C-alpha positions as YAML, in Angstrom:
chain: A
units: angstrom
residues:
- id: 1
  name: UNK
  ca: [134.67, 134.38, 41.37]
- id: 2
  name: UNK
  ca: [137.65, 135.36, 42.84]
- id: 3
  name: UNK
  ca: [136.75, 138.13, 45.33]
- id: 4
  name: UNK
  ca: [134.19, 135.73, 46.64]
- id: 5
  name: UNK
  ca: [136.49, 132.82, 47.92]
- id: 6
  name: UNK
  ca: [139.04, 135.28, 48.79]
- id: 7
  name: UNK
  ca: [142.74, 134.24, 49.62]
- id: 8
  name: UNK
  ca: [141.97, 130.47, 48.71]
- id: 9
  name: UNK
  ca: [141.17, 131.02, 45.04]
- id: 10
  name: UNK
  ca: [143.88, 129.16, 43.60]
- id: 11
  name: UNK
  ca: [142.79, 125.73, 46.11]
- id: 12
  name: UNK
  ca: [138.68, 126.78, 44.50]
- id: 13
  name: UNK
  ca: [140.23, 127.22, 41.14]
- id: 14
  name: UNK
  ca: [141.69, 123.62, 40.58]
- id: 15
  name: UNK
  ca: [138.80, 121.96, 42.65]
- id: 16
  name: UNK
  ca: [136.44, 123.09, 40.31]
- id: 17
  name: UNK
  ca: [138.39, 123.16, 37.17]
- id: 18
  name: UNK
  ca: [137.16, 120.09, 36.12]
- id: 19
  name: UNK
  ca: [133.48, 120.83, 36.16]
- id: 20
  name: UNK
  ca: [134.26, 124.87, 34.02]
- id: 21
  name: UNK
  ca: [136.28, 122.44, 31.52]
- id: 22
  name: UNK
  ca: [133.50, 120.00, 31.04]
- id: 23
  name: UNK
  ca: [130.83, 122.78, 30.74]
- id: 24
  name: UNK
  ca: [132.86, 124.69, 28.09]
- id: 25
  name: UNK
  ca: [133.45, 121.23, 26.01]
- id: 26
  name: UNK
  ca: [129.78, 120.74, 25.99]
- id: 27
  name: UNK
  ca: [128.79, 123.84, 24.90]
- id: 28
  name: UNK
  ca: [131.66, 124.53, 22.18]
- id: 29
  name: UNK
  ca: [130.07, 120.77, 21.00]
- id: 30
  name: UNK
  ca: [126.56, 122.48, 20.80]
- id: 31
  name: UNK
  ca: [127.32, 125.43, 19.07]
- id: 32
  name: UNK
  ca: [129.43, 123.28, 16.27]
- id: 33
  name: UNK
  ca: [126.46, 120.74, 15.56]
- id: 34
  name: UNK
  ca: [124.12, 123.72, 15.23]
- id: 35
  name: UNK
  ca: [123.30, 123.94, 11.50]
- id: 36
  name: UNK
  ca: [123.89, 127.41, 10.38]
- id: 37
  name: UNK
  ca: [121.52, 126.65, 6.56]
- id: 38
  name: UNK
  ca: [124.42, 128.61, 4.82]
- id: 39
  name: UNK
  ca: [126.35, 125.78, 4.42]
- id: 40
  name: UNK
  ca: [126.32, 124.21, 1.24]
- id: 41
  name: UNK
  ca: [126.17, 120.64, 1.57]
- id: 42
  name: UNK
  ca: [125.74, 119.10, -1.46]
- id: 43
  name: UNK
  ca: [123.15, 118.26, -3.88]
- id: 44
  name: UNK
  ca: [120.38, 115.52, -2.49]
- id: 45
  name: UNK
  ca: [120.99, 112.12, -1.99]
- id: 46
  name: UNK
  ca: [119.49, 109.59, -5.28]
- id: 47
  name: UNK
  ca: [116.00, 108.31, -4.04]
- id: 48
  name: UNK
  ca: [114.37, 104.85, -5.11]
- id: 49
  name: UNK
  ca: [112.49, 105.17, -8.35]
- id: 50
  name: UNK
  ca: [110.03, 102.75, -9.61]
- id: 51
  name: UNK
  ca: [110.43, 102.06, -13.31]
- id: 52
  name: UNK
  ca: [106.98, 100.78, -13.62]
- id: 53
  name: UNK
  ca: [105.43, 102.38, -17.20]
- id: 54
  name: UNK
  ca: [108.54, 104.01, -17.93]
- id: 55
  name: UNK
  ca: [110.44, 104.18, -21.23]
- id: 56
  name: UNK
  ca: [114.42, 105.69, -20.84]
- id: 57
  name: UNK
  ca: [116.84, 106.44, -22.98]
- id: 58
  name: UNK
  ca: [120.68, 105.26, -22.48]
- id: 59
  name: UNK
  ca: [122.67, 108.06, -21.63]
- id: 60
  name: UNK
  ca: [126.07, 106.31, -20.07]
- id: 61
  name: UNK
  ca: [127.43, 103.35, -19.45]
- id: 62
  name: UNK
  ca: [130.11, 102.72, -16.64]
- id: 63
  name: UNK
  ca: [130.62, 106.53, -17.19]
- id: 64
  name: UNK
  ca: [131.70, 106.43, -20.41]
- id: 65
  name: UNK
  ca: [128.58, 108.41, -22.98]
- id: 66
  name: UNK
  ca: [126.50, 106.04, -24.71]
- id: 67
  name: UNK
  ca: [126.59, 105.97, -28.76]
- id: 68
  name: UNK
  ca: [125.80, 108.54, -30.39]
- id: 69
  name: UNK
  ca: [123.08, 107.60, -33.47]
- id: 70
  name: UNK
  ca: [122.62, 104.33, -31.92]
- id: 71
  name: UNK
  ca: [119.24, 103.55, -31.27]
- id: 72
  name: UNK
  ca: [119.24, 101.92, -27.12]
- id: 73
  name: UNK
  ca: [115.70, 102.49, -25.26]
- id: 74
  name: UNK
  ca: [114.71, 100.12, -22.39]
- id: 75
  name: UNK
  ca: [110.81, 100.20, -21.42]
- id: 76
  name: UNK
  ca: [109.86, 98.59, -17.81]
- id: 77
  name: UNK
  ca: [106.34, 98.04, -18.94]
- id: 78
  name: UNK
  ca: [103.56, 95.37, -17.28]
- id: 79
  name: UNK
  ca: [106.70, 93.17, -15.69]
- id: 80
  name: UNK
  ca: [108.95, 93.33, -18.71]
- id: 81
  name: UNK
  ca: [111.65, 94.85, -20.00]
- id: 82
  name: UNK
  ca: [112.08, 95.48, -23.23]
- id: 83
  name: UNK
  ca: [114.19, 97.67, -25.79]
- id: 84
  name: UNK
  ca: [118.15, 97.40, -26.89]
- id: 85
  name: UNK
  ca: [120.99, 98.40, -25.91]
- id: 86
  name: UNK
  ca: [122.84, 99.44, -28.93]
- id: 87
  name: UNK
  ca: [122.78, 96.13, -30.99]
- id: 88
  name: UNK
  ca: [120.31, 93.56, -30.42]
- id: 89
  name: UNK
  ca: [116.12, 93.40, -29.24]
- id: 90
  name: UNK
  ca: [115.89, 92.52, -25.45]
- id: 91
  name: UNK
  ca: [113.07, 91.00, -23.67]
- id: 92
  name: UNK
  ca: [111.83, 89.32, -20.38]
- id: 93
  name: UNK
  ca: [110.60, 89.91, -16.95]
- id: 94
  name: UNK
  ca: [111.17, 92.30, -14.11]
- id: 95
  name: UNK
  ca: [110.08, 92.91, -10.82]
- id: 96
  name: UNK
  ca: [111.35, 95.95, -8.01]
- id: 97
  name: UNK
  ca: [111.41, 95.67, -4.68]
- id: 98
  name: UNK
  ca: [112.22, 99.14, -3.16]
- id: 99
  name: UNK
  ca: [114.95, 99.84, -4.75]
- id: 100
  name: UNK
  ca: [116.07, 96.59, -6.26]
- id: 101
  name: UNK
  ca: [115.22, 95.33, -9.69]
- id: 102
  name: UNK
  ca: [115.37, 92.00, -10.63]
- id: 103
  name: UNK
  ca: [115.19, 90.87, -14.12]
- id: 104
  name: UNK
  ca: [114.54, 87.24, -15.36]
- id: 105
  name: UNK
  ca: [114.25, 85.31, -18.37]
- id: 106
  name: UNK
  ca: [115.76, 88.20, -20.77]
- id: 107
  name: UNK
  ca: [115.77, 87.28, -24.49]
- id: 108
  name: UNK
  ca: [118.25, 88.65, -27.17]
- id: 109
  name: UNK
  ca: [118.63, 88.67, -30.47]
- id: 110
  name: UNK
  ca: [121.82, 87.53, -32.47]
- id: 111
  name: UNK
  ca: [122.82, 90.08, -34.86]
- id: 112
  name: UNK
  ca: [126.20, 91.19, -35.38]
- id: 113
  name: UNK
  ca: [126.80, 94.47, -34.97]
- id: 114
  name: UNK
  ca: [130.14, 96.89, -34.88]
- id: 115
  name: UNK
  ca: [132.06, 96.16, -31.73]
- id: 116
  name: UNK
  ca: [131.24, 99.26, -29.93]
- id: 117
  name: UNK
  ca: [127.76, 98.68, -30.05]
- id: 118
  name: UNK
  ca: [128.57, 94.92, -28.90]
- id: 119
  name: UNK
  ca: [130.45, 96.41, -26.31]
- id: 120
  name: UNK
  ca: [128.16, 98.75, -25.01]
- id: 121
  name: UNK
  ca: [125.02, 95.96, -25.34]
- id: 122
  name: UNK
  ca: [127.14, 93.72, -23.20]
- id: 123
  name: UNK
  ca: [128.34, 96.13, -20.26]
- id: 124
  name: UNK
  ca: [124.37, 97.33, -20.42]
- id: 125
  name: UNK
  ca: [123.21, 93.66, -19.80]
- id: 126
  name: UNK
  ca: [125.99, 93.13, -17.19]
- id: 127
  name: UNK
  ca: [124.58, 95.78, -15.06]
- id: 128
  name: UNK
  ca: [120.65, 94.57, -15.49]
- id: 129
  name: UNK
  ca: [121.79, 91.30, -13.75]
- id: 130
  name: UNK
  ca: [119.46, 90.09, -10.51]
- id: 131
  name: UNK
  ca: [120.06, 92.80, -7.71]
- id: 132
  name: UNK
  ca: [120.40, 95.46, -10.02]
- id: 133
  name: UNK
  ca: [119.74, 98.88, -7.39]
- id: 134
  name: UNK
  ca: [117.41, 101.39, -9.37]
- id: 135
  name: UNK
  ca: [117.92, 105.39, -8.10]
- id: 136
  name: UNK
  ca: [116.65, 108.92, -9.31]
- id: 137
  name: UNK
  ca: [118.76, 112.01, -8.90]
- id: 138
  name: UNK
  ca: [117.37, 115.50, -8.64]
- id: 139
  name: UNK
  ca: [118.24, 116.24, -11.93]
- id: 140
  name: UNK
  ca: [115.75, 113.31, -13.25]
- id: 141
  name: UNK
  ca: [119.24, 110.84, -14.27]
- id: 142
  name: UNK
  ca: [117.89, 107.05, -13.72]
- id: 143
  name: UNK
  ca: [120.61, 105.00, -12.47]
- id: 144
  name: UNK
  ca: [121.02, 101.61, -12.50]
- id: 145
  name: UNK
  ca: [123.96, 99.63, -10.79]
- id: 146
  name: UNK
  ca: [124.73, 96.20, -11.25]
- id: 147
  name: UNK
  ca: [125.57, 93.69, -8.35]
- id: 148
  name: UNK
  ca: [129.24, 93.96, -9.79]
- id: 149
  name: UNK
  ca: [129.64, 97.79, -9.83]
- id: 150
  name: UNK
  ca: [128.86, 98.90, -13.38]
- id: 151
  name: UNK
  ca: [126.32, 101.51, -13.76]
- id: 152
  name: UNK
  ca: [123.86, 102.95, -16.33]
- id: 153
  name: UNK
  ca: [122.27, 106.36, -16.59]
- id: 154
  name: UNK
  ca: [119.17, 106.52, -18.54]
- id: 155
  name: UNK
  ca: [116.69, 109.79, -19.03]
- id: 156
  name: UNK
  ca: [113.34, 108.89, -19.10]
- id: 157
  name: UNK
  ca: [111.18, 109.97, -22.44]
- id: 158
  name: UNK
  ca: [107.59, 110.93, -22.34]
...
């Protein structure tokens, strides 16, 4: 480049400075978007799962495990819901939209239980209010959130 414009290089130099910094900038902005598949970059995303004909079992509420030799099933069967959630029978109606689940009309026993399971029954009914979002990880974890941020992980049984 130099021997070519001869004893006006430095005058060529900044006229076309711009124009070499630009080009460099665009293709140091190609070669870092390129994906190089070594990366690791994470595990998939949760996808939308339709509980439709599905029975789970409750593995954890608002991250803490659920109780252990406590019986808590839910089963999304024919538009209802059904099961317990450590204490008392539930019952009513569901439908899902995508990935939103909205329950109606749920039913529940009154039995007294210890207050763990009462605990643990009322978080679990907090999060199956209307708006509830329904997701499946790749490990085959069912996770419901609430519209007020708690969240339960269920394992589907067969």
């Amino acid at each position: 480049f130099i021997a070519t414009v001869g004893p006006n290089w430095r005058i060529a130099l900044k006229k076309f400075f711009p124009f070499i910094l630009g080009a460099s900038a665009l293709l140091l902005s190609a070669c870092t978007s390129m994906d190089d598949g070594d990366r690791d970059v994470g595990p998939p995303p949760a996808a939308a799962y339709q509980v439709e004909g599905s029975t789970f079992k409750l593995l954890s509420v608002n991250g803490k495990d659920a109780l252990r030799n406590v019986d808590a099933d839910i089963r999304f069967e024919g538009g209802r819901i059904s099961g317990t959630a450590g204490c008392n029978r539930l019952n009513g109606g569901f439908t899902q939209s995508g990935n939103v689940l909205t329950i109606t009309g749920v039913a529940v026993t009154m039995m007294a239980c210890p207050e763990a399971q009462m605990a643990q029954e009322r978080d679990v009914l907090d999060v199956l209010n209307t708006g509830a979002t329904v997701m499946r990880h790749s490990d085959g974890r069912v996770q419901i959130r609430g519209p007020k941020g708690g969240v339960i992980e269920l394992s589907r049984t067969f």
